[in-house]
Amino acid sequence: MVNKVILIGNLTADPEVKATPKGVYVANLRLATNTYAGKDEEGNRKEQTEFHDLVVFGKQAEFAGQYLRKGRLVYADGRLKTTSWADSGGHKHYRTEVVLDSLTVLGPKPQEVAA
């Protein structure tokens, strides 16, 4: 059986980095990827955007917190993990995220936006 995910996309927000009680860093990231979705009525190319929740641990989480920012192009390699829980009303909820084995920065830094 195989559980493998490879994504190339842009971060939609700065990483959120926390430390566990045992001192292990954990970074949560949100990644946007685009795929070709055909053409519209005028013949223009259409793209479909998907958003992915990523989590990375240890030194890579520290790296993400120090060097990655919104807009940065990254290569993410990992596996899918789904967790479920019930809220106070008994409704079941699910969350699927990509647990990363590696995270690589691609391309130059995004241009800073003037405020």
mmCIF file of C-alpha atoms in Angstrom:
data_model
loop_
_atom_site.group_PDB
_atom_site.id
_atom_site.type_symbol
_atom_site.label_atom_id
_atom_site.label_comp_id
_atom_site.label_asym_id
_atom_site.label_seq_id
_atom_site.Cartn_x
_atom_site.Cartn_y
_atom_site.Cartn_z
ATOM 1 C CA MET A 1 0.000 0.000 0.000
ATOM 2 C CA VAL A 2 1.122 3.539 -0.710
ATOM 3 C CA ASN A 3 0.264 6.783 1.059
ATOM 4 C CA LYS A 4 2.350 9.423 -0.719
ATOM 5 C CA VAL A 5 1.640 13.078 -1.453
ATOM 6 C CA ILE A 6 3.816 15.445 -3.510
ATOM 7 C CA LEU A 7 2.700 19.058 -3.859
ATOM 8 C CA ILE A 8 4.202 22.201 -5.365
ATOM 9 C CA GLY A 9 2.424 25.420 -4.517
ATOM 10 C CA ASN A 10 2.412 28.737 -2.711
ATOM 11 C CA LEU A 11 1.928 29.277 1.004
ATOM 12 C CA THR A 12 -1.310 31.149 1.690
ATOM 13 C CA ALA A 13 -0.188 32.403 5.121
ATOM 14 C CA ASP A 14 2.893 32.549 7.314
ATOM 15 C CA PRO A 15 3.587 29.240 9.114
ATOM 16 C CA GLU A 16 2.195 28.825 12.632
ATOM 17 C CA VAL A 17 4.930 27.294 14.789
ATOM 18 C CA LYS A 18 4.485 25.917 18.301
ATOM 19 C CA ALA A 19 6.532 23.742 20.632
ATOM 20 C CA THR A 20 5.092 20.629 22.288
ATOM 21 C CA PRO A 21 5.514 20.151 26.063
ATOM 22 C CA LYS A 22 8.526 17.933 25.217
ATOM 23 C CA GLY A 23 10.127 20.751 23.206
ATOM 24 C CA VAL A 24 9.459 19.392 19.703
ATOM 25 C CA TYR A 25 8.567 22.111 17.192
ATOM 26 C CA VAL A 26 5.423 21.706 15.088
ATOM 27 C CA ALA A 27 4.581 23.970 12.135
ATOM 28 C CA ASN A 28 1.185 24.200 10.470
ATOM 29 C CA LEU A 29 1.134 25.539 6.918
ATOM 30 C CA ARG A 30 -1.545 26.152 4.310
ATOM 31 C CA LEU A 31 -0.637 25.563 0.659
ATOM 32 C CA ALA A 32 -2.489 26.466 -2.544
ATOM 33 C CA THR A 33 -2.005 24.430 -5.716
ATOM 34 C CA ASN A 34 -3.468 25.097 -9.165
ATOM 35 C CA THR A 35 -4.509 22.617 -11.836
ATOM 36 C CA TYR A 36 -5.691 23.114 -15.390
ATOM 37 C CA ALA A 37 -9.505 22.968 -15.525
ATOM 38 C CA GLY A 38 -10.192 23.375 -19.243
ATOM 39 C CA LYS A 39 -11.311 26.508 -21.053
ATOM 40 C CA ASP A 40 -14.186 28.896 -20.509
ATOM 41 C CA GLU A 41 -16.760 29.924 -23.154
ATOM 42 C CA GLU A 42 -14.361 32.517 -24.611
ATOM 43 C CA GLY A 43 -11.538 29.972 -24.920
ATOM 44 C CA ASN A 44 -9.520 31.331 -21.997
ATOM 45 C CA ARG A 45 -7.611 28.863 -19.855
ATOM 46 C CA LYS A 46 -9.270 28.090 -16.485
ATOM 47 C CA GLU A 47 -7.463 26.973 -13.387
ATOM 48 C CA GLN A 48 -8.835 25.309 -10.274
ATOM 49 C CA THR A 49 -7.213 26.068 -6.922
ATOM 50 C CA GLU A 50 -7.029 23.511 -4.113
ATOM 51 C CA PHE A 51 -5.982 24.316 -0.552
ATOM 52 C CA HIS A 52 -4.004 21.856 1.571
ATOM 53 C CA ASP A 53 -3.276 21.755 5.298
ATOM 54 C CA LEU A 54 0.313 20.703 6.016
ATOM 55 C CA VAL A 55 2.102 19.833 9.253
ATOM 56 C CA VAL A 56 5.837 19.385 9.769
ATOM 57 C CA PHE A 57 7.867 18.538 12.879
ATOM 58 C CA GLY A 58 11.318 19.103 14.351
ATOM 59 C CA LYS A 59 14.080 21.031 12.599
ATOM 60 C CA GLN A 60 12.000 21.452 9.443
ATOM 61 C CA ALA A 61 9.284 23.115 11.536
ATOM 62 C CA GLU A 62 11.887 25.493 12.983
ATOM 63 C CA PHE A 63 13.147 26.237 9.458
ATOM 64 C CA ALA A 64 9.592 26.921 8.254
ATOM 65 C CA GLY A 65 8.986 29.381 11.072
ATOM 66 C CA GLN A 66 12.241 31.246 10.467
ATOM 67 C CA TYR A 67 12.402 31.385 6.674
ATOM 68 C CA LEU A 68 8.999 30.784 5.091
ATOM 69 C CA ARG A 69 6.364 33.442 4.555
ATOM 70 C CA LYS A 70 3.069 33.838 2.740
ATOM 71 C CA GLY A 71 3.481 33.585 -1.042
ATOM 72 C CA ARG A 72 6.636 31.444 -0.971
ATOM 73 C CA LEU A 73 6.761 28.610 -3.534
ATOM 74 C CA VAL A 74 7.518 25.258 -1.878
ATOM 75 C CA TYR A 75 7.820 21.562 -2.683
ATOM 76 C CA ALA A 76 6.096 19.405 -0.056
ATOM 77 C CA ASP A 77 6.510 15.630 0.219
ATOM 78 C CA GLY A 78 4.605 13.552 2.768
ATOM 79 C CA ARG A 79 1.585 11.403 3.559
ATOM 80 C CA LEU A 80 -2.117 11.935 4.231
ATOM 81 C CA LYS A 81 -3.459 11.683 7.762
ATOM 82 C CA THR A 82 -7.129 12.049 8.677
ATOM 83 C CA THR A 83 -8.310 12.691 12.220
ATOM 84 C CA SER A 84 -11.884 12.723 13.466
ATOM 85 C CA TRP A 85 -13.647 14.058 16.536
ATOM 86 C CA ALA A 86 -17.148 14.664 17.828
ATOM 87 C CA ASP A 87 -18.245 18.133 18.913
ATOM 88 C CA SER A 88 -20.357 18.840 21.996
ATOM 89 C CA GLY A 89 -23.509 18.178 19.960
ATOM 90 C CA GLY A 90 -22.276 14.736 18.936
ATOM 91 C CA HIS A 91 -21.614 15.716 15.312
ATOM 92 C CA LYS A 92 -18.583 13.999 13.819
ATOM 93 C CA HIS A 93 -15.930 16.154 12.113
ATOM 94 C CA TYR A 94 -12.960 15.162 9.972
ATOM 95 C CA ARG A 95 -9.703 16.889 9.072
ATOM 96 C CA THR A 96 -7.244 15.609 6.491
ATOM 97 C CA GLU A 97 -3.735 17.028 6.445
ATOM 98 C CA VAL A 98 -0.418 16.218 4.833
ATOM 99 C CA VAL A 99 2.237 15.164 7.357
ATOM 100 C CA LEU A 100 5.481 16.194 5.696
ATOM 101 C CA ASP A 101 8.640 14.138 5.332
ATOM 102 C CA SER A 102 10.386 16.991 3.521
ATOM 103 C CA LEU A 103 9.794 20.631 2.681
ATOM 104 C CA THR A 104 11.908 22.430 0.081
ATOM 105 C CA VAL A 105 11.879 26.098 -0.880
ATOM 106 C CA LEU A 106 11.622 26.714 -4.635
ATOM 107 C CA GLY A 107 12.296 29.916 -6.533
ATOM 108 C CA PRO A 108 13.084 33.383 -5.238
ATOM 109 C CA LYS A 109 11.403 35.153 -2.355
ATOM 110 C CA PRO A 110 8.033 36.709 -3.303
ATOM 111 C CA GLN A 111 8.042 40.446 -3.844
ATOM 112 C CA GLU A 112 7.129 42.491 -0.795
ATOM 113 C CA VAL A 113 3.793 44.263 -1.071
ATOM 114 C CA ALA A 114 3.849 47.938 -0.108
ATOM 115 C CA ALA A 115 1.306 48.849 2.530
#
